[in-house]
XYZ file of C-alpha atoms in Angstrom:
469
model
C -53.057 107.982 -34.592
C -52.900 104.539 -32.957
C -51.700 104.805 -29.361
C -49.104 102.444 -29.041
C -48.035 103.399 -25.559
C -44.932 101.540 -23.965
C -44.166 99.762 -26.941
C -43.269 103.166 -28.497
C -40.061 103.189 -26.433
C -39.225 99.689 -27.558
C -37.632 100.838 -31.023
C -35.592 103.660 -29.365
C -34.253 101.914 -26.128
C -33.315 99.339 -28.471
C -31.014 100.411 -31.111
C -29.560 102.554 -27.919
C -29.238 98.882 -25.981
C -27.813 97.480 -29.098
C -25.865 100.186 -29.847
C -24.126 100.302 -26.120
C -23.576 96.418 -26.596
C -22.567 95.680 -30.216
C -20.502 99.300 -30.731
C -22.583 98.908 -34.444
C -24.250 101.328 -34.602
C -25.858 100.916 -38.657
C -26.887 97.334 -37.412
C -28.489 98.762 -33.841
C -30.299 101.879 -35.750
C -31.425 99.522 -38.653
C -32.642 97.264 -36.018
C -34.347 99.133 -34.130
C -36.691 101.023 -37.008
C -37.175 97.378 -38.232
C -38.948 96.633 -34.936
C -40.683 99.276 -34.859
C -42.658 99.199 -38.115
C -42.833 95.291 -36.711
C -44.563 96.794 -33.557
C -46.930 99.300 -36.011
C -47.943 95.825 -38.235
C -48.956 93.995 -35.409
C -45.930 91.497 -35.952
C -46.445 91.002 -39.892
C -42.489 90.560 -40.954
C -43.378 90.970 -44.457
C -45.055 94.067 -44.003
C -42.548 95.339 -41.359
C -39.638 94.753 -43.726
C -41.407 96.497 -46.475
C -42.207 99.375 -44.392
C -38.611 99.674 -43.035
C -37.296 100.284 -47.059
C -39.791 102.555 -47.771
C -38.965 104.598 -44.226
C -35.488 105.074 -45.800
C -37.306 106.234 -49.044
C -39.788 108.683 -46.989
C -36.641 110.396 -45.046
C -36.221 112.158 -48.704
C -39.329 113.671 -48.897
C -39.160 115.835 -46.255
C -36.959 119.367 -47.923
C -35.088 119.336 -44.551
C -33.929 116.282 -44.676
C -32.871 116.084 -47.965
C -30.937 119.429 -47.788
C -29.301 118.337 -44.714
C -28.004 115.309 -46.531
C -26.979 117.408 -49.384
C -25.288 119.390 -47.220
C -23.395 117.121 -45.754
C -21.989 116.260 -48.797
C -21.199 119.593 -49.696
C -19.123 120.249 -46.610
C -16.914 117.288 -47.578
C -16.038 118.956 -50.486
C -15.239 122.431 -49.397
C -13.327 120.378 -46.765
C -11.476 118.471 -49.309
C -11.011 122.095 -51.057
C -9.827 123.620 -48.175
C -7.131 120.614 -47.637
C -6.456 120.480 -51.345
C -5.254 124.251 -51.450
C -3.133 123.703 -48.072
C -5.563 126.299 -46.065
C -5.985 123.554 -43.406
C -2.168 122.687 -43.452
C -1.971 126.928 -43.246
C -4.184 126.886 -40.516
C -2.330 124.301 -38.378
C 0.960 125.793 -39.153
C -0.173 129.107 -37.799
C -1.885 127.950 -34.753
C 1.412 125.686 -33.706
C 3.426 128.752 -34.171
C 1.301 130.168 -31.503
C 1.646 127.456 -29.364
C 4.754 125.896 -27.412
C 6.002 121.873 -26.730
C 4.032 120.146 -23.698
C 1.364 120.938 -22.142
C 1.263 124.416 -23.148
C 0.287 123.364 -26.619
C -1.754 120.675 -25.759
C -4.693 123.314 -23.908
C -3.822 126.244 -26.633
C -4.901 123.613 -29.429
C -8.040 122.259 -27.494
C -8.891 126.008 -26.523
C -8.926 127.012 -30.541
C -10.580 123.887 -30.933
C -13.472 125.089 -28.587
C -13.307 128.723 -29.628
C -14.025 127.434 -33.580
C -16.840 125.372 -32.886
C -18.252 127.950 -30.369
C -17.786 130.702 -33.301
C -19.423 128.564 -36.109
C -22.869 128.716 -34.530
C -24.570 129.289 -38.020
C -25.913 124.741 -37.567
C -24.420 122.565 -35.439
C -23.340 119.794 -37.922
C -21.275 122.348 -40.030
C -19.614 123.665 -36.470
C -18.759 119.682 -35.801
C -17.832 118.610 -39.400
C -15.829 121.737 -39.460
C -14.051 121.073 -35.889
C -13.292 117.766 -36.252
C -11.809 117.643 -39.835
C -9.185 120.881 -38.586
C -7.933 119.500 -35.529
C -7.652 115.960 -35.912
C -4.180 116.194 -37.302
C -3.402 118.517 -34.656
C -4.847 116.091 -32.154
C -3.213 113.397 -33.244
C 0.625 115.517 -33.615
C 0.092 116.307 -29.917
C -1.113 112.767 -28.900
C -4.429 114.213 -27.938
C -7.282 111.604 -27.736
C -10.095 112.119 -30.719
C -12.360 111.298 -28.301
C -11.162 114.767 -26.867
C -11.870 116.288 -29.927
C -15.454 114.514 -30.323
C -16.140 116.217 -26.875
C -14.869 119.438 -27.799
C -16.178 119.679 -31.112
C -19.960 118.176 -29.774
C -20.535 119.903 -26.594
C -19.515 123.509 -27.738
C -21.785 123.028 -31.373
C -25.289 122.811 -30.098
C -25.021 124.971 -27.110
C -23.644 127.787 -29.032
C -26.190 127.130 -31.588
C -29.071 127.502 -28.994
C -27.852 130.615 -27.438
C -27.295 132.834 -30.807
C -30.426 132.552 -32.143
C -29.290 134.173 -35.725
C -29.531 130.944 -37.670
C -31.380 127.956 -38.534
C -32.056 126.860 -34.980
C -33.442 130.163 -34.340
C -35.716 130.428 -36.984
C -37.190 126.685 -36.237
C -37.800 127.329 -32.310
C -39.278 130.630 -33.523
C -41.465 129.082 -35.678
C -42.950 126.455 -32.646
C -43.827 129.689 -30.464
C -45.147 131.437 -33.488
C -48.484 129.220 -33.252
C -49.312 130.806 -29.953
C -50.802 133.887 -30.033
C -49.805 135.856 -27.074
C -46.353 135.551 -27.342
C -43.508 137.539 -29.524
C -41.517 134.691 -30.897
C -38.161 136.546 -30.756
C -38.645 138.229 -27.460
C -39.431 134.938 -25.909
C -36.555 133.305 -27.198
C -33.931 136.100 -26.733
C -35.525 136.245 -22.696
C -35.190 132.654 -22.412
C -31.248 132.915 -23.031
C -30.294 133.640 -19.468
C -32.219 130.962 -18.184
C -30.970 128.261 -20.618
C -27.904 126.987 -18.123
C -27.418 123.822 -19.346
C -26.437 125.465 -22.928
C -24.609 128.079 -20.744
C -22.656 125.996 -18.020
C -21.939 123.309 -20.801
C -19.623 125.824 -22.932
C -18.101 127.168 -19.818
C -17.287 123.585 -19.111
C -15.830 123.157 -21.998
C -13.795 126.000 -22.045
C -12.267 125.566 -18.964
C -11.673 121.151 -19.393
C -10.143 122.919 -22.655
C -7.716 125.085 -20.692
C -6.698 123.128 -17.519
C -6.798 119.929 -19.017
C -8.087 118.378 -16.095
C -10.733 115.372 -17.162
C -12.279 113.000 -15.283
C -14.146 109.019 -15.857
C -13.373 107.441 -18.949
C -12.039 110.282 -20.487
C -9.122 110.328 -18.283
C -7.893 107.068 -19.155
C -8.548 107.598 -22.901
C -5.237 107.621 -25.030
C -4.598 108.354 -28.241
C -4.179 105.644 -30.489
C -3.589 107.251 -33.534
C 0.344 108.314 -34.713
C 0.631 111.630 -36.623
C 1.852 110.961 -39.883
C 5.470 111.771 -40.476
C 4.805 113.623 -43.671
C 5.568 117.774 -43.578
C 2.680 119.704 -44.009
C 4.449 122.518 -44.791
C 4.651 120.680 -48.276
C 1.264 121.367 -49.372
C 1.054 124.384 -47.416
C -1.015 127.230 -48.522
C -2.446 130.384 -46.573
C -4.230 130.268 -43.844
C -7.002 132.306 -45.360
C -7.504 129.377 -47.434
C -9.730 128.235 -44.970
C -10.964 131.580 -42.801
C -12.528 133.450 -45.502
C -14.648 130.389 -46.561
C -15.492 129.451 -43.619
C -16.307 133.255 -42.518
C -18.245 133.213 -46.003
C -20.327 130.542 -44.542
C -21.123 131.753 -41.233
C -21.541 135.460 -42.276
C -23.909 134.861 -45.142
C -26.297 132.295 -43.340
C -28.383 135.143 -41.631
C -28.005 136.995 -44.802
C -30.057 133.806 -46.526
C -32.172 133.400 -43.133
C -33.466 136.897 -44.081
C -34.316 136.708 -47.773
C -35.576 132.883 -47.469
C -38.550 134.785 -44.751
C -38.442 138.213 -46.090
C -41.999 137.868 -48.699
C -43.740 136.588 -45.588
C -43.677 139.735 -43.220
C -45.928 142.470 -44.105
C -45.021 145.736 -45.660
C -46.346 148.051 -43.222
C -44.573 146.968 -40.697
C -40.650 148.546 -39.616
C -37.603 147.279 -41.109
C -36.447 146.067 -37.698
C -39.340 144.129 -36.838
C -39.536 142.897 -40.805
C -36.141 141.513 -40.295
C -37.087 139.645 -37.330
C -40.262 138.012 -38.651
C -38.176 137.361 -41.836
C -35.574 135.694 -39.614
C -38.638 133.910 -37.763
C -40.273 132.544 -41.087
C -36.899 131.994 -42.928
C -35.890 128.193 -43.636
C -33.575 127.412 -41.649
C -32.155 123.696 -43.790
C -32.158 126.271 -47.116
C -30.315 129.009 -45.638
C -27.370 126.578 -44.359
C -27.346 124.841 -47.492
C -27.055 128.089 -49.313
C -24.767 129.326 -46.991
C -22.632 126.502 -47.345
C -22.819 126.462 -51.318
C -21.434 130.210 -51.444
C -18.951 129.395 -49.336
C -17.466 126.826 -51.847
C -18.205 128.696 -55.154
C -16.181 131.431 -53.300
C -13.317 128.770 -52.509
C -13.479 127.273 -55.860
C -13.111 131.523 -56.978
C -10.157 131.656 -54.594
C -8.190 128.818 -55.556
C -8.713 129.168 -59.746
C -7.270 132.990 -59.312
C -4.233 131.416 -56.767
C -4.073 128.717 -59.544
C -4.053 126.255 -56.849
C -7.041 124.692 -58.861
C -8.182 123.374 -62.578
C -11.610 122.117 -63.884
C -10.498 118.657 -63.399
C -8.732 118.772 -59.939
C -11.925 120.772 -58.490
C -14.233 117.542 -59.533
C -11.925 114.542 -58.379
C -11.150 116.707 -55.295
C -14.800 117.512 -54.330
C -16.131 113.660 -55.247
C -13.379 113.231 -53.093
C -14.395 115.088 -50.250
C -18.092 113.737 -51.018
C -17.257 109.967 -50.733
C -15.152 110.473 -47.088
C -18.927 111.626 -46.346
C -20.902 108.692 -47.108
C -20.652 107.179 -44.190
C -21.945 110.142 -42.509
C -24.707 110.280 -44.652
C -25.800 106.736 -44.149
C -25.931 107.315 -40.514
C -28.153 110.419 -40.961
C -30.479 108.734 -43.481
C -30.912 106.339 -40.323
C -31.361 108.779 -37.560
C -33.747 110.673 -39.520
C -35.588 107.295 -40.323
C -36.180 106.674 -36.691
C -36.945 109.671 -35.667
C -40.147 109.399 -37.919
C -40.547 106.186 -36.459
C -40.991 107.697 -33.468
C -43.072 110.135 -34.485
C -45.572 107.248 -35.804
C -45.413 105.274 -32.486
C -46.007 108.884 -30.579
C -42.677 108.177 -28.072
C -42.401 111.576 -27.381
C -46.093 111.877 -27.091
C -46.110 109.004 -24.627
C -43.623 110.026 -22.437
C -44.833 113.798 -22.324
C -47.988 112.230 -21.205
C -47.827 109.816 -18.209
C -45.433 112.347 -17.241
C -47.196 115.762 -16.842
C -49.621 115.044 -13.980
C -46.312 115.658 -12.007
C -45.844 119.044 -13.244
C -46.222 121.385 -10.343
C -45.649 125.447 -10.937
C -42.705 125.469 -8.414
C -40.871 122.374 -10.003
C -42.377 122.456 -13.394
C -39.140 123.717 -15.029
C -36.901 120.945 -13.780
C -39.392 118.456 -14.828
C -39.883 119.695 -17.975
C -36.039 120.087 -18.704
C -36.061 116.055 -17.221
C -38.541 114.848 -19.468
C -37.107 116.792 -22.680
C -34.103 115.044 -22.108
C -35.496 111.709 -22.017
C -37.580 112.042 -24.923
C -34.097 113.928 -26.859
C -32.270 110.780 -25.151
C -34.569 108.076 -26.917
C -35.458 109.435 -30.082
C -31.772 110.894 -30.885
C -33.192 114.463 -31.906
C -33.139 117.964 -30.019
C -35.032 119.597 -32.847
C -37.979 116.507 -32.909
C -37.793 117.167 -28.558
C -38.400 121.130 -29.091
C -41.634 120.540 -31.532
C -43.140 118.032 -29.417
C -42.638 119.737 -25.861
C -43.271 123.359 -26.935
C -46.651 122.500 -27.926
C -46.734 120.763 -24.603
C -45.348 123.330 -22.074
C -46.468 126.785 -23.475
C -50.298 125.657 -23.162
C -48.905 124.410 -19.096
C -47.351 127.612 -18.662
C -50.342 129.584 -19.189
C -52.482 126.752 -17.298
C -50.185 127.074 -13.747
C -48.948 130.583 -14.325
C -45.562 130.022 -14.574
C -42.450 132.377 -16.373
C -42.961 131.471 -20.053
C -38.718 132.440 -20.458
C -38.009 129.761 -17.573
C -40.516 126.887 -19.316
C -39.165 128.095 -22.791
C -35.393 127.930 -21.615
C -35.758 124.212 -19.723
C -37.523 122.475 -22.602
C -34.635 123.855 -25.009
C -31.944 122.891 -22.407
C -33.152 119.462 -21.701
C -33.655 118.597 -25.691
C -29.752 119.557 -25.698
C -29.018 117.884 -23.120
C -30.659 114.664 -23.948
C -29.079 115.052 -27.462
C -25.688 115.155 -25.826
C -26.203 111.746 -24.111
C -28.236 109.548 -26.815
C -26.361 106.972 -28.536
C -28.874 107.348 -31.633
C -28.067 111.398 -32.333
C -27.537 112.245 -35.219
C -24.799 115.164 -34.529
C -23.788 112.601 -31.571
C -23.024 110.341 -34.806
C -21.030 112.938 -36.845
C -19.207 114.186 -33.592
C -17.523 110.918 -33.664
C -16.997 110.439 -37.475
C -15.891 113.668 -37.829
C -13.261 113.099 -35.111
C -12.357 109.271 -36.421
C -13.198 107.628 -33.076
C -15.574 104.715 -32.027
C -18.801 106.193 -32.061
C -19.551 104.416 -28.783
C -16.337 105.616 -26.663
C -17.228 109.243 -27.368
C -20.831 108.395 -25.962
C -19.185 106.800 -23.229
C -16.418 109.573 -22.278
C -18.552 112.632 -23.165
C -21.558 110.725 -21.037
C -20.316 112.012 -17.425
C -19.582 115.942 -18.597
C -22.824 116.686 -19.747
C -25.015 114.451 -16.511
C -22.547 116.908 -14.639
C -24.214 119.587 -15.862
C -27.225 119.026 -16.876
C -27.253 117.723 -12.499
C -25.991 121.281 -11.628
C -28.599 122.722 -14.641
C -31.504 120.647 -13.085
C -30.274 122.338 -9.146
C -30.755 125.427 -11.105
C -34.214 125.048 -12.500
C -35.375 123.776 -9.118
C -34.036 127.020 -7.412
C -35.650 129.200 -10.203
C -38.916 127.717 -9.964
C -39.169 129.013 -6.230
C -37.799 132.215 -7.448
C -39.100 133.073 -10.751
């Protein structure tokens, strides 16, 4: 591969630049991949704008990708289902019975708000796409700023995700260690947990910003913009099970599918317990979810055809329905995914892993390596793309300097979450905001000084581990 060195953080720092500036974020991401295959051509436009179509094109052939997509157009329309058959309307109805006028309502709403997306740690986009389509009308009846709910339903998604290792996150970080011999994938993962504190003091920050209200920078002077429409919802209201038991389809049956998706690949002789751990280890992690998610609308569809809330021809115009509010979505994830190959080509991560880990000492190692994840996650938009490059980078240090493999493990996975939360260019950064209906760029900007708060305290905490550990 053709070392490209500081121009590979050209493409990157630019559609985040352009991004921050222009608030467009299609134009900034588009952009920036443009320049990129410009930088890779040696500054032939012809090629470069050939190369930037076909990038779109390649982001398809990858199963991952492509299921993700799908996926997100399948959520749409179990959304859509949901709303159609009043289980949403239910589900507000029953949560503002539990809640009072004032303030009182405002932190009970943003607590159930965290609570769901902590709960729905099966993949972080469902958590988020889930999240934000429930609450925003219960946002916006309680004048409660979406960017609130972007925060809410972003920062308690991934860390959950990272910390219950029982789903497709899991199974890919499992699949990294897997190449090194003298570790057990699961027992390295489940004894990183407790050293994984940006995952853990993000969702207690959230939690308690949820209950006491109490924000600070731009989030404070955020207000919401948006007037709750005057329409009942107790008109199309349906029951609130409408929209649990799908949703607890979904998240139930994703380890289920984790399992039989890896289950051929462990040996026979081996126990059932460790079977269903190597299973879980070698399971696909984009099928499962998307499987998950497809039983979880073929049981909705079941539900609402025996409630007779449903016919052949209101389940297709409401799912296209539900489909085309996702488009938008899915354009922006086409793009992230594009430059996050882009990346790959131009070795960014590779790059900046590189001129940075002659610094690595055994004592401060796991700060650094938590820093530099989170650059690399901050500039190429993608936690998951962060985890495959710096695994391969800090297990082989780890054994080099001696250092606690649960520590190393724990700060690269915290810092590619952490970096995720920050980046203009993520993609679940993207659907946080689209999910919540506010500018993409003011949730950047408002969630921006929660997670450098802790991810500072997190990076305090590796630093005092490394003496320790």
């Amino acid at each position: 591969m053709t070392d490209f060195g500081f121009w590979s953080l050209v493409p990157p720092l630019l559609a985040i630049g352009l991004a921050i500036k222009t608030k467009q974020v299609v134009f900034s991401l588009t952009l920036g991949i443009f320049i990129g295959y410009l930088i890779i051509q040696k500054g032939n436009v012809f090629e470069g704008l050939l190369m930037t179509v076909e990038s779109f094109v390649n982001v398809f052939q990858r199963k991952g990708n492509t299921r993700t997509i799908i996926l997100t157009l399948l959520i749409g329309a179990l959304i859509q289902l949901i709303k159609y058959s009043g289980g949403i309307n239910g589900f507000i109805h029953w949560v503002q019975r539990r809640s009072t006028d004032g303030n009182s309502a405002k932190s009970k709403i943003q607590l159930a708000t965290a609570l769901t997306g902590f709960l729905i740690f099966v993949e972080s986009n469902i958590s988020i796409l889930t999240v934000g389509t429930i609450f925003k009308p219960l946002f916006d009846k309680n004048r409660i700023p979406r960017e609130k709910l972007a925060y809410l339903a972003d920062s308690s998604s991934a860390p959950s995700c990272i910390l219950f290792p029982l789903n497709a996150w899991g199974a890919y970080i499992m699949g990294l260690l897997m190449s090194y011999k003298h570790l057990d994938p699961f027992r390295t993962l489940i004894y990183s947990i407790p050293f994984n504190f940006y995952a853990i003091l993000t969702l207690i920050f959230v939690f308690y910003i949820a209950k006491s209200g109490k924000d600070f920078g731009p989030m404070r002077n955020v207000r919401s913009k948006v007037n709750a429409e005057e329409e009942d919802p107790r008109k199309t209201m349906g029951s609130p099970l409408n929209m649990i038991i799908p949703i607890a389809v979904m998240v139930l049956s994703m380890p289920l599918f984790l399992i039989s998706s890896g289950w051929n690949s462990a040996a026979t002789e081996v126990g059932i317990v460790e079977k269903l751990w190597i299973s879980i280890g070698n399971g696909s992690g984009s099928e499962s979810v998307l499987n998950a998610c497809f039983f979880a609308l073929l049981t909705a569809v079941v539900m609402y055809f025996l409630q007779k809330k449903l016919t052949i021809k209101s389940l297709f115009e409401q799912s296209f329905s539900g489909m085309s509010a996702m488009l938008v979505m899915a354009t922006l994830m086409v793009l992230a995914f594009a430059i996050g190959n882009l990346c790959d080509e131009l070795g960014t991560g590779i790059y900046v892993s590189r001129v940075t880990s002659s610094w690595l000492l055994p004592e401060v190692a796991p700060a650094l390596l938590f820093v530099i994840s989170g650059f690399i996650a901050f500039s190429t938009g993608t936690s998951w793309g962060t985890f495959a490059i710096m695994i391969s980078i800090a297990i082989p240090l780890c054994f080099a300097i001696d250092a606690n493999v649960y520590l190393i493990t724990a700060a690269v996975l915290g810092g590619g979450v952490f970096g995720d939360h920050c980046s203009p260019v993520s993609d679940t950064t993207l659907i946080s905001s689209l999910a919540a209906g506010c500018d993409h760029i003011e949730h950047v900007r408002t969630q921006l000084p929660y997670a450098l708060l802790t991810g500072g305290i997190a990076i305090i905490m590796y630093l005092a581990a490394g003496f320790i550990f």
